[in-house]
């Protein structure tokens, strides 16, 4: 039976890859099967192949699937469960994470995960090389949940944040923050900075400025923003919006 192609779909999509940013809706993404995983796959969205200094993707683990053995690849890892549940082990610590649950695993710590539920689980997966700071001890394993993370009000416009891994923590070389917007609110300026971002729309919709163009974002979309790309978010729609944001911080530049 031939595949069904909706009228007008040819040549029309929201995916975009530019010099210093990319917009990747989930439609059209293809999974990678990886050694060391069973009944699991990864939809990569950001990698050094596109110019990013980190790797990010959506991990999908089917019932009974997970790692074949503890994994210690020398990277630091962050996981954020979006649906289903995953049981994690990191070093000697364990946790069962439901939607909104997250795990940080420092470099040099073996990790494993398994889906013991009856439905497929999906999680955001970020990995990168840890950048140590002089005279600064590295971070340890961290488990948590968005549901129990305090919400900080940014101003009286309806914007708020959740710092999942803390902020201004010099042990960490990146942050993971949930950025929230009430309908009609927007970031207070057009940002232009050295920090790199990986953004996943968790809920709602909005308009995202990237360089000189505005792009519509929906729930599930991924955006990569390289250093110094002008950017701003404006919440549209009838309900609020929130996105999970990766941000590299707390380290000097190499020149």
Coordinates of N, CA and C in Angstrom, one line a residue:
X1 N 0.8 -1.2 0.0 CA 0.0 0.0 0.0 C 0.9 1.2 0.0
X2 N 0.7 2.2 -0.9 CA 1.5 3.4 -0.9 C 1.3 4.3 0.3
X3 N 2.4 5.0 0.7 CA 2.3 5.9 1.8 C 1.4 7.0 1.5
X4 N 0.6 7.4 2.5 CA -0.3 8.6 2.4 C 0.5 9.9 2.5
X5 N 0.4 10.7 1.5 CA 1.1 12.0 1.6 C 0.0 13.1 1.5
X6 N -0.1 13.9 2.6 CA -1.2 14.9 2.6 C -0.9 15.9 1.5
X7 N -2.0 16.5 1.0 CA -1.9 17.5 -0.1 C -1.0 18.7 0.4
X8 N -0.1 19.1 -0.5 CA 0.6 20.3 -0.2 C 1.8 20.1 0.7
X9 N 2.1 18.8 1.1 CA 3.2 18.6 2.0 C 4.6 18.7 1.3
X10 N 4.6 18.5 0.0 CA 5.9 18.5 -0.7 C 6.5 19.9 -0.7
X11 N 7.7 20.0 -0.2 CA 8.4 21.2 -0.1 C 8.0 22.2 1.0
X12 N 7.1 21.8 1.8 CA 6.7 22.7 2.9 C 6.9 22.0 4.2
X13 N 7.7 22.6 5.0 CA 8.0 22.1 6.4 C 8.6 23.2 7.2
X14 N 8.7 23.0 8.5 CA 9.2 24.0 9.4 C 10.7 23.7 9.8
X15 N 11.3 22.6 9.3 CA 12.7 22.3 9.7 C 13.6 23.3 9.0
X16 N 14.6 23.7 9.7 CA 15.6 24.7 9.2 C 16.9 24.5 9.8
X17 N 18.0 24.5 9.0 CA 19.3 24.4 9.5 C 20.1 25.6 8.9
X18 N 20.6 26.5 9.8 CA 21.3 27.6 9.3 C 22.7 27.6 9.9
X19 N 23.5 28.6 9.7 CA 24.9 28.6 10.1 C 25.1 28.5 11.6
X20 N 24.2 29.1 12.4 CA 24.4 29.2 13.8 C 23.1 28.8 14.6
X21 N 22.2 28.2 13.9 CA 21.0 27.8 14.6 C 20.2 26.7 13.8
X22 N 19.4 26.0 14.4 CA 18.5 25.0 13.7 C 17.2 24.9 14.4
X23 N 16.2 24.6 13.6 CA 14.8 24.3 14.2 C 14.4 22.9 13.6
X24 N 14.2 22.0 14.6 CA 13.9 20.6 14.2 C 12.6 20.1 14.8
X25 N 11.5 20.2 14.2 CA 10.2 19.6 14.7 C 10.4 18.1 14.7
X26 N 9.6 17.4 15.5 CA 9.8 16.0 15.6 C 9.4 15.2 14.3
X27 N 8.5 15.8 13.5 CA 8.2 15.2 12.2 C 9.4 15.2 11.3
X28 N 9.7 14.1 10.8 CA 10.8 14.0 9.9 C 12.1 13.5 10.5
X29 N 12.2 13.5 11.8 CA 13.4 13.0 12.5 C 13.5 11.5 12.4
X30 N 14.7 10.9 12.2 CA 14.9 9.5 12.1 C 15.7 9.0 13.3
X31 N 15.4 7.8 13.8 CA 16.2 7.3 15.0 C 17.5 6.6 14.6
X32 N 18.4 6.6 15.6 CA 19.6 5.9 15.5 C 19.6 4.8 16.5
X33 N 20.0 3.6 16.1 CA 20.2 2.4 17.0 C 21.7 2.4 17.4
X34 N 21.9 2.3 18.7 CA 23.2 2.4 19.2 C 23.7 1.1 19.9
X35 N 25.0 0.8 19.7 CA 25.6 -0.3 20.5 C 25.5 0.0 22.0
X36 N 25.2 -1.0 22.7 CA 25.0 -0.9 24.2 C 23.6 -0.6 24.6
X37 N 22.7 -0.4 23.7 CA 21.3 -0.3 24.0 C 20.5 -1.4 23.4
X38 N 19.4 -1.8 24.1 CA 18.5 -2.9 23.6 C 17.1 -2.3 23.7
X39 N 16.4 -2.5 22.6 CA 15.0 -2.1 22.5 C 14.9 -0.6 22.8
X40 N 15.8 0.2 22.3 CA 15.9 1.6 22.5 C 16.5 2.3 21.3
X41 N 16.2 3.6 21.1 CA 16.7 4.3 20.0 C 16.8 5.8 20.4
X42 N 17.6 6.6 19.6 CA 17.8 8.0 19.9 C 17.6 8.8 18.6
X43 N 16.8 9.8 18.8 CA 16.6 10.8 17.7 C 17.5 12.0 18.0
X44 N 18.7 12.0 17.4 CA 19.7 13.1 17.6 C 19.2 14.4 17.0
X45 N 19.4 15.5 17.8 CA 19.0 16.8 17.3 C 20.1 17.8 17.3
X46 N 21.1 17.7 18.2 CA 22.3 18.5 18.2 C 23.5 17.7 18.4
X47 N 24.5 17.9 17.5 CA 25.8 17.1 17.6 C 26.9 18.1 17.1
X48 N 28.1 17.7 17.4 CA 29.2 18.5 16.8 C 29.2 18.5 15.3
X49 N 28.5 17.6 14.7 CA 28.5 17.6 13.2 C 27.8 18.8 12.7
X50 N 27.0 19.5 13.5 CA 26.3 20.7 13.0 C 26.9 22.0 13.6
X51 N 28.0 21.8 14.4 CA 28.7 22.9 15.0 C 28.4 23.1 16.5
X52 N 27.5 22.2 17.0 CA 27.3 22.3 18.5 C 28.4 21.8 19.3
X53 N 28.6 22.2 20.5 CA 29.6 21.8 21.4 C 29.1 20.7 22.4
X54 N 28.0 20.2 22.1 CA 27.4 19.2 23.0 C 26.5 18.3 22.1
X55 N 26.0 17.2 22.6 CA 25.1 16.3 21.9 C 23.7 16.3 22.6
X56 N 22.6 16.3 21.9 CA 21.3 16.2 22.5 C 20.4 15.5 21.6
X57 N 19.5 14.7 22.2 CA 18.6 13.9 21.4 C 17.4 13.5 22.3
X58 N 16.4 12.9 21.6 CA 15.3 12.2 22.3 C 15.5 10.7 22.4
X59 N 15.6 10.2 23.6 CA 15.8 8.8 23.8 C 14.4 8.1 23.9
X60 N 14.2 7.1 23.2 CA 13.0 6.3 23.3 C 13.3 4.9 23.7
X61 N 12.7 4.5 24.8 CA 13.0 3.1 25.3 C 11.7 2.3 25.4
X62 N 11.7 1.2 24.7 CA 10.5 0.4 24.7 C 10.4 -0.5 26.0
X63 N 9.3 -1.0 26.3 CA 9.1 -1.8 27.5 C 10.2 -2.9 27.6
X64 N 10.9 -3.0 28.7 CA 11.9 -4.0 28.9 C 13.3 -3.6 28.3
X65 N 13.3 -2.5 27.6 CA 14.6 -2.0 27.0 C 15.4 -1.2 27.9
X66 N 16.6 -0.8 27.5 CA 17.5 0.0 28.3 C 19.0 -0.3 27.9
X67 N 19.9 0.0 28.8 CA 21.3 -0.3 28.5 C 21.5 -1.8 28.7
X68 N 22.5 -2.3 27.9 CA 22.8 -3.7 28.0 C 23.7 -4.0 29.2
X69 N 24.5 -2.9 29.6 CA 25.5 -3.0 30.7 C 25.7 -1.6 31.2
X70 N 26.2 -1.4 32.4 CA 26.6 -0.1 32.8 C 27.5 0.7 31.8
X71 N 27.2 1.9 31.6 CA 27.8 2.7 30.6 C 28.7 3.8 31.2
X72 N 30.0 3.8 30.9 CA 30.9 4.8 31.3 C 31.7 5.3 30.2
X73 N 31.3 6.3 29.5 CA 31.9 6.8 28.2 C 32.8 8.0 28.4
X74 N 33.0 8.5 29.7 CA 33.8 9.6 29.9 C 33.0 11.0 29.8
X75 N 31.8 10.9 29.4 CA 31.0 12.2 29.3 C 30.2 12.4 30.6
X76 N 29.7 13.6 30.7 CA 28.7 13.9 31.7 C 27.3 13.8 31.0
X77 N 26.3 13.4 31.7 CA 25.0 13.2 31.1 C 23.9 13.8 31.9
X78 N 22.8 14.2 31.1 CA 21.6 14.7 31.7 C 20.4 14.1 31.0
X79 N 19.5 13.6 31.8 CA 18.2 13.0 31.3 C 17.0 13.7 31.9
X80 N 16.0 14.0 31.1 CA 14.8 14.5 31.5 C 13.6 13.7 30.9
X81 N 12.9 13.0 31.8 CA 11.8 12.1 31.3 C 10.6 12.9 30.9
X82 N 10.1 12.7 29.7 CA 9.0 13.3 29.1 C 7.7 12.5 29.2
X83 N 7.8 11.2 29.0 CA 6.7 10.3 29.1 C 7.2 8.9 29.5
X84 N 6.2 8.1 30.1 CA 6.6 6.8 30.6 C 7.5 7.0 31.9
X85 N 8.3 5.9 32.2 CA 9.1 6.0 33.3 C 10.4 5.2 33.0
X86 N 11.5 5.6 33.7 CA 12.8 4.9 33.5 C 13.4 4.8 34.9
X87 N 14.0 3.6 35.2 CA 14.7 3.3 36.4 C 16.2 3.5 36.1
X88 N 16.9 4.4 36.8 CA 18.2 4.8 36.6 C 19.1 4.3 37.7
X89 N 20.4 3.9 37.4 CA 21.4 3.7 38.3 C 22.6 4.5 37.9
X90 N 23.2 5.2 38.8 CA 24.4 6.1 38.5 C 25.3 5.9 39.7
X91 N 26.4 5.2 39.4 CA 27.3 4.8 40.5 C 26.6 3.9 41.5
X92 N 26.5 4.3 42.7 CA 25.8 3.5 43.8 C 24.4 4.1 44.0
X93 N 24.0 5.1 43.3 CA 22.7 5.7 43.5 C 21.7 5.2 42.5
X94 N 20.4 5.1 42.9 CA 19.3 4.7 42.0 C 18.1 5.6 42.2
X95 N 17.3 5.6 41.1 CA 16.1 6.4 41.2 C 15.1 5.9 40.1
X96 N 13.8 6.0 40.3 CA 12.8 5.7 39.3 C 12.2 7.0 39.0
X97 N 12.3 7.4 37.7 CA 11.9 8.7 37.2 C 10.6 8.7 36.4
X98 N 9.6 9.4 36.8 CA 8.4 9.6 36.1 C 8.5 10.9 35.2
X99 N 7.5 11.2 34.4 CA 7.5 12.5 33.7 C 7.9 13.7 34.5
X100 N 8.8 14.5 34.1 CA 9.3 15.6 34.8 C 10.5 15.3 35.7
X101 N 10.8 14.0 35.9 CA 12.0 13.6 36.6 C 13.3 13.8 35.8
X102 N 14.4 14.0 36.5 CA 15.6 14.2 35.8 C 16.8 13.6 36.5
X103 N 17.9 13.4 35.8 CA 19.1 12.8 36.4 C 20.3 13.5 35.8
X104 N 21.3 13.9 36.6 CA 22.6 14.3 36.2 C 23.6 13.3 36.6
X105 N 24.4 12.8 35.7 CA 25.4 11.8 35.9 C 26.8 12.4 35.6
X106 N 27.7 12.6 36.5 CA 29.0 13.3 36.2 C 29.9 12.3 35.4
X107 N 30.8 13.0 34.7 CA 31.8 12.2 33.9 C 32.6 11.2 34.9
X108 N 32.8 10.0 34.4 CA 33.5 9.0 35.2 C 32.6 8.2 36.0
X109 N 31.3 8.4 35.9 CA 30.4 7.6 36.7 C 29.6 6.7 35.8
X110 N 29.6 5.4 36.1 CA 28.8 4.4 35.2 C 27.3 4.6 35.4
X111 N 26.6 4.6 34.3 CA 25.1 4.8 34.4 C 24.4 3.6 33.6
X112 N 23.2 3.4 34.0 CA 22.4 2.4 33.3 C 20.9 2.8 33.5
X113 N 20.1 2.4 32.6 CA 18.6 2.7 32.7 C 17.9 1.6 32.1
X114 N 16.6 1.4 32.6 CA 15.8 0.3 32.0 C 14.3 0.8 32.2
X115 N 13.5 0.4 31.2 CA 12.1 0.7 31.2 C 11.4 -0.5 31.7
X116 N 10.9 -0.5 33.0 CA 10.1 -1.6 33.6 C 8.6 -1.4 33.4
X117 N 8.2 -0.3 32.7 CA 6.8 -0.1 32.6 C 6.2 -0.8 31.4
X118 N 4.9 -0.6 31.2 CA 4.2 -1.3 30.1 C 4.1 -0.4 28.8
X119 N 4.6 0.8 28.9 CA 4.5 1.7 27.7 C 5.9 2.2 27.4
X120 N 6.1 2.7 26.2 CA 7.4 3.2 25.8 C 7.7 4.5 26.6
X121 N 8.9 4.7 26.9 CA 9.4 5.9 27.7 C 10.2 6.8 26.7
X122 N 10.0 8.1 26.9 CA 10.8 9.1 26.1 C 11.5 10.1 27.1
X123 N 12.7 10.4 26.8 CA 13.5 11.3 27.6 C 14.4 12.1 26.8
X124 N 14.6 13.4 27.2 CA 15.7 14.2 26.6 C 17.0 13.7 27.2
X125 N 18.0 13.6 26.3 CA 19.3 13.1 26.7 C 20.4 14.0 26.2
X126 N 21.1 14.6 27.1 CA 22.2 15.5 26.7 C 23.5 14.9 27.3
X127 N 24.6 15.0 26.5 CA 25.9 14.5 26.9 C 27.0 15.5 26.4
X128 N 28.0 15.6 27.2 CA 29.1 16.5 26.8 C 30.3 16.2 27.6
X129 N 31.5 16.7 27.2 CA 32.7 16.5 27.9 C 32.7 17.6 29.1
X130 N 33.0 17.1 30.3 CA 33.0 18.0 31.4 C 34.3 18.9 31.3
X131 N 34.1 20.2 31.6 CA 35.2 21.1 31.7 C 35.4 21.4 33.1
X132 N 36.5 21.0 33.7 CA 36.9 21.2 35.1 C 37.3 22.6 35.3
X133 N 37.1 23.1 36.5 CA 37.6 24.4 36.9 C 38.7 24.3 37.9
X134 N 39.7 25.2 37.9 CA 40.8 25.1 38.9 C 40.3 25.2 40.3
X135 N 40.8 24.4 41.2 CA 40.5 24.4 42.6 C 39.0 24.2 42.9
X136 N 38.3 23.5 42.0 CA 36.9 23.3 42.1 C 36.5 21.9 42.0
X137 N 35.9 21.3 43.1 CA 35.5 19.9 43.0 C 34.4 19.7 42.0
X138 N 34.4 18.6 41.4 CA 33.4 18.3 40.4 C 32.0 18.0 41.1
X139 N 30.9 18.0 40.3 CA 29.6 17.7 40.9 C 29.4 16.2 41.1
X140 N 28.4 15.9 41.9 CA 28.1 14.5 42.1 C 26.8 14.1 41.4
X141 N 26.3 12.9 41.5 CA 25.1 12.5 40.9 C 23.9 13.3 41.5
X142 N 23.0 13.7 40.6 CA 21.8 14.4 41.1 C 20.6 13.8 40.5
X143 N 19.6 13.5 41.3 CA 18.3 13.1 40.8 C 17.3 14.2 41.3
X144 N 16.2 14.4 40.5 CA 15.2 15.4 41.0 C 14.0 15.3 40.1
X145 N 13.1 16.3 40.3 CA 11.8 16.3 39.6 C 11.4 17.8 39.4
X146 N 10.9 18.1 38.2 CA 10.4 19.4 38.0 C 9.3 19.7 39.0
X147 N 8.5 18.7 39.4 CA 7.4 19.0 40.3 C 7.8 19.5 41.7
X148 N 9.0 19.2 42.1 CA 9.5 19.6 43.4 C 10.6 20.7 43.3
X149 N 10.8 21.2 42.1 CA 11.8 22.2 41.9 C 11.1 23.6 42.1
X150 N 11.6 24.5 43.0 CA 11.0 25.8 43.2 C 10.9 26.6 41.9
X151 N 9.8 27.3 41.8 CA 9.6 28.2 40.6 C 9.9 29.6 41.0
X152 N 10.8 30.3 40.3 CA 11.2 31.7 40.6 C 10.5 32.6 39.6
X153 N 9.9 33.6 40.2 CA 9.3 34.6 39.3 C 10.3 35.6 38.8
X154 N 10.4 35.8 37.5 CA 11.4 36.7 36.9 C 11.0 38.2 37.2
X155 N 9.7 38.5 36.9 CA 9.2 39.9 37.0 C 7.7 39.8 37.1
X156 N 7.0 40.9 37.0 CA 5.6 40.9 37.2 C 4.9 40.7 35.8
X157 N 5.6 40.3 34.8 CA 5.0 40.2 33.5 C 4.3 38.8 33.3
X158 N 4.7 37.8 34.2 CA 4.2 36.5 34.0 C 5.2 35.5 33.6
X159 N 6.5 35.9 33.6 CA 7.6 35.0 33.3 C 8.1 34.4 34.6
X160 N 8.6 33.1 34.4 CA 9.1 32.4 35.6 C 10.2 31.4 35.1
X161 N 10.9 30.8 36.1 CA 12.0 29.9 35.8 C 12.0 28.8 36.9
X162 N 12.6 27.7 36.5 CA 12.9 26.6 37.4 C 14.4 26.2 37.1
X163 N 15.3 26.3 38.1 CA 16.6 25.9 37.9 C 16.8 24.4 38.3
X164 N 16.8 23.5 37.4 CA 16.8 22.1 37.7 C 18.1 21.7 38.4
X165 N 19.2 22.2 37.9 CA 20.5 21.9 38.5 C 21.1 23.0 39.2
X166 N 20.3 24.0 39.6 CA 20.8 25.1 40.3 C 21.3 26.2 39.4
X167 N 21.8 27.3 39.9 CA 22.3 28.4 39.1 C 23.5 29.0 39.8
X168 N 24.5 29.4 39.1 CA 25.8 30.0 39.6 C 26.5 29.0 40.5
X169 N 26.3 27.7 40.2 CA 27.0 26.6 40.8 C 28.3 26.3 40.1
X170 N 29.5 26.8 40.6 CA 30.7 26.7 39.8 C 31.2 25.3 39.6
X171 N 30.6 24.3 40.3 CA 31.0 22.9 40.1 C 30.4 22.5 38.7
X172 N 29.3 23.1 38.3 CA 28.7 22.7 37.0 C 29.2 23.6 35.9
X173 N 29.3 23.0 34.7 CA 29.7 23.7 33.5 C 28.5 23.9 32.6
X174 N 27.3 23.5 33.0 CA 26.1 23.9 32.2 C 24.9 23.9 33.2
X175 N 23.9 24.5 32.8 CA 22.6 24.6 33.5 C 21.5 24.0 32.7
X176 N 20.5 23.5 33.4 CA 19.2 23.0 32.7 C 18.1 23.8 33.4
X177 N 17.4 24.6 32.7 CA 16.4 25.5 33.2 C 15.1 25.3 32.5
X178 N 14.0 25.3 33.2 CA 12.6 25.4 32.6 C 12.2 26.9 32.6
X179 N 12.0 27.4 31.4 CA 11.6 28.8 31.2 C 10.1 28.9 30.9
X180 N 9.4 29.7 31.7 CA 7.9 29.7 31.6 C 7.4 31.1 31.2
X181 N 6.4 31.2 30.4 CA 5.8 32.4 29.9 C 4.3 32.4 30.0
X182 N 3.7 33.4 30.5 CA 2.2 33.5 30.5 C 1.8 34.0 29.1
X183 N 0.6 33.8 28.6 CA 0.2 34.2 27.3 C 0.5 35.7 27.1
X184 N 1.1 36.0 25.9 CA 1.4 37.4 25.6 C 2.7 38.0 26.1
X185 N 3.4 37.2 27.0 CA 4.6 37.7 27.5 C 5.8 37.3 26.6
X186 N 6.9 38.0 26.9 CA 8.1 37.7 26.0 C 9.3 38.0 26.8
X187 N 10.5 37.5 26.3 CA 11.7 37.8 27.0 C 12.0 39.3 26.8
X188 N 12.6 39.9 27.8 CA 12.6 41.4 27.9 C 13.5 42.1 26.9
X189 N 14.4 41.3 26.2 CA 15.2 42.0 25.2 C 15.6 40.9 24.2
X190 N 16.2 41.4 23.1 CA 16.8 40.4 22.1 C 18.2 40.1 22.7
X191 N 18.4 38.8 23.0 CA 19.6 38.4 23.6 C 20.7 38.1 22.6
X192 N 21.9 38.5 22.9 CA 23.1 38.1 22.1 C 24.2 37.9 23.0
X193 N 24.6 36.6 23.1 CA 25.6 36.2 24.2 C 26.4 35.0 23.7
X194 N 27.4 34.7 24.5 CA 28.4 33.7 24.2 C 27.8 32.3 24.5
X195 N 26.7 32.2 25.3 CA 26.2 30.9 25.7 C 25.5 30.2 24.5
X196 N 25.6 28.9 24.5 CA 25.0 28.0 23.5 C 23.7 27.4 24.2
X197 N 22.7 27.2 23.3 CA 21.5 26.6 23.9 C 21.0 25.4 23.1
X198 N 20.3 24.5 23.8 CA 19.5 23.5 23.2 C 18.1 23.7 23.9
X199 N 17.1 23.9 23.1 CA 15.7 24.2 23.6 C 14.7 23.2 23.1
X200 N 13.9 22.7 24.1 CA 12.9 21.8 23.7 C 11.6 22.4 24.3
X201 N 10.6 22.6 23.4 CA 9.3 23.1 23.8 C 8.5 22.0 24.6
X202 N 8.3 22.2 25.9 CA 7.6 21.3 26.7 C 6.1 21.4 26.6
X203 N 5.7 22.7 26.5 CA 4.2 22.9 26.4 C 4.0 24.3 25.8
X204 N 2.8 24.4 25.1 CA 2.4 25.7 24.6 C 3.0 25.9 23.2
X205 N 3.0 27.2 22.8 CA 3.6 27.6 21.5 C 4.1 29.0 21.6
X206 N 4.8 29.4 20.6 CA 5.4 30.8 20.7 C 6.1 31.1 19.4
X207 N 6.6 32.3 19.3 CA 7.4 32.8 18.2 C 8.8 33.0 18.8
X208 N 9.8 32.4 18.0 CA 11.2 32.5 18.4 C 12.0 33.3 17.4
X209 N 12.6 34.4 17.8 CA 13.5 35.1 17.0 C 14.9 34.5 16.9
X210 N 15.4 34.2 15.7 CA 16.7 33.6 15.5 C 17.4 34.4 14.4
X211 N 18.4 35.1 14.8 CA 19.1 36.0 13.8 C 18.2 37.1 13.5
X212 N 17.7 37.2 12.2 CA 16.8 38.3 11.8 C 15.3 37.8 11.5
X213 N 15.1 36.5 11.8 CA 13.8 35.9 11.4 C 13.0 35.3 12.6
X214 N 11.7 35.4 12.5 CA 10.8 34.8 13.5 C 10.3 33.5 13.0
X215 N 10.3 32.5 14.0 CA 9.8 31.2 13.6 C 8.8 30.7 14.7
X216 N 7.8 30.0 14.2 CA 6.7 29.5 15.1 C 7.2 28.2 15.7
X217 N 7.1 28.1 17.1 CA 7.5 26.9 17.8 C 6.2 26.2 18.4
X218 N 6.1 24.9 18.3 CA 5.1 24.2 18.9 C 5.6 23.2 19.9
X219 N 4.8 22.6 20.8 CA 5.2 21.6 21.7 C 5.9 20.5 21.0
X220 N 7.1 20.1 21.5 CA 7.9 19.0 20.9 C 9.0 19.5 20.0
X221 N 9.0 20.8 19.6 CA 10.0 21.3 18.7 C 11.3 21.4 19.5
X222 N 12.4 21.2 18.7 CA 13.8 21.4 19.2 C 14.4 22.6 18.5
X223 N 15.2 23.4 19.2 CA 16.0 24.5 18.6 C 17.4 24.4 19.2
X224 N 18.4 24.5 18.2 CA 19.8 24.7 18.6 C 20.1 26.1 18.3
X225 N 20.7 26.8 19.3 CA 21.2 28.2 19.2 C 22.7 28.3 19.5
X226 N 23.5 28.6 18.5 CA 24.9 28.8 18.7 C 25.2 30.1 19.4
X227 N 26.5 30.2 19.8 CA 26.9 31.5 20.4 C 26.6 32.7 19.5
X228 N 26.2 33.7 20.2 CA 26.0 35.1 19.6 C 24.8 35.2 18.6
X229 N 24.0 34.2 18.4 CA 22.9 34.3 17.5 C 21.8 35.2 18.3
X230 N 21.4 36.3 17.7 CA 20.3 37.1 18.3 C 19.0 36.2 18.5
X231 N 18.4 36.3 19.7 CA 17.3 35.5 20.0 C 16.3 36.1 21.0
X232 N 15.0 35.8 20.8 CA 14.0 36.3 21.7 C 12.8 35.4 21.6
X233 N 12.0 35.2 22.7 CA 10.8 34.3 22.6 C 9.6 35.1 23.0
X234 N 8.5 34.9 22.3 CA 7.2 35.6 22.5 C 6.2 34.5 22.6
X235 N 5.5 34.4 23.7 CA 4.4 33.4 23.9 C 3.2 33.8 23.2
X236 N 2.7 32.9 22.4 CA 1.4 33.0 21.6 C 0.5 32.0 22.1
X237 N -0.7 32.0 21.5 CA -1.7 31.0 21.9 C -2.5 31.4 23.1
X238 N -3.5 30.5 23.5 CA -4.4 30.8 24.6 C -3.8 30.4 25.9
X239 N -2.8 29.6 25.9 CA -2.3 29.1 27.2 C -0.8 29.5 27.3
X240 N -0.2 29.3 28.5 CA 1.2 29.6 28.7 C 2.1 28.6 27.9
X241 N 3.4 29.0 27.9 CA 4.4 28.1 27.3 C 5.5 27.9 28.2
X242 N 6.2 26.8 28.0 CA 7.4 26.5 28.8 C 8.4 25.7 27.9
X243 N 9.6 25.9 28.1 CA 10.6 25.1 27.4 C 11.8 24.8 28.3
X244 N 12.4 23.6 28.0 CA 13.6 23.2 28.7 C 14.8 23.7 28.0
X245 N 15.7 24.4 28.7 CA 16.8 25.1 28.1 C 18.2 24.6 28.6
X246 N 19.0 24.1 27.7 CA 20.4 23.8 28.0 C 21.2 25.1 27.9
X247 N 22.2 25.3 28.8 CA 23.0 26.6 28.7 C 24.4 26.3 29.3
X248 N 25.4 26.5 28.5 CA 26.8 26.2 29.0 C 27.2 27.5 29.7
X249 N 27.7 27.3 31.0 CA 28.0 28.5 31.8 C 29.3 28.2 32.7
X250 N 29.7 29.2 33.4 CA 30.7 29.1 34.5 C 32.1 28.7 34.1
X251 N 32.4 28.9 32.8 CA 33.8 28.5 32.4 C 34.4 29.6 31.5
X252 N 35.7 29.8 31.6 CA 36.4 30.8 30.8 C 36.5 30.3 29.4
X253 N 36.8 31.2 28.5 CA 37.0 30.8 27.1 C 38.4 30.3 26.8
X254 N 38.5 29.4 25.8 CA 39.8 28.9 25.3 C 40.1 29.8 24.1
X255 N 41.3 30.3 24.0 CA 41.7 31.2 22.9 C 43.0 30.7 22.3

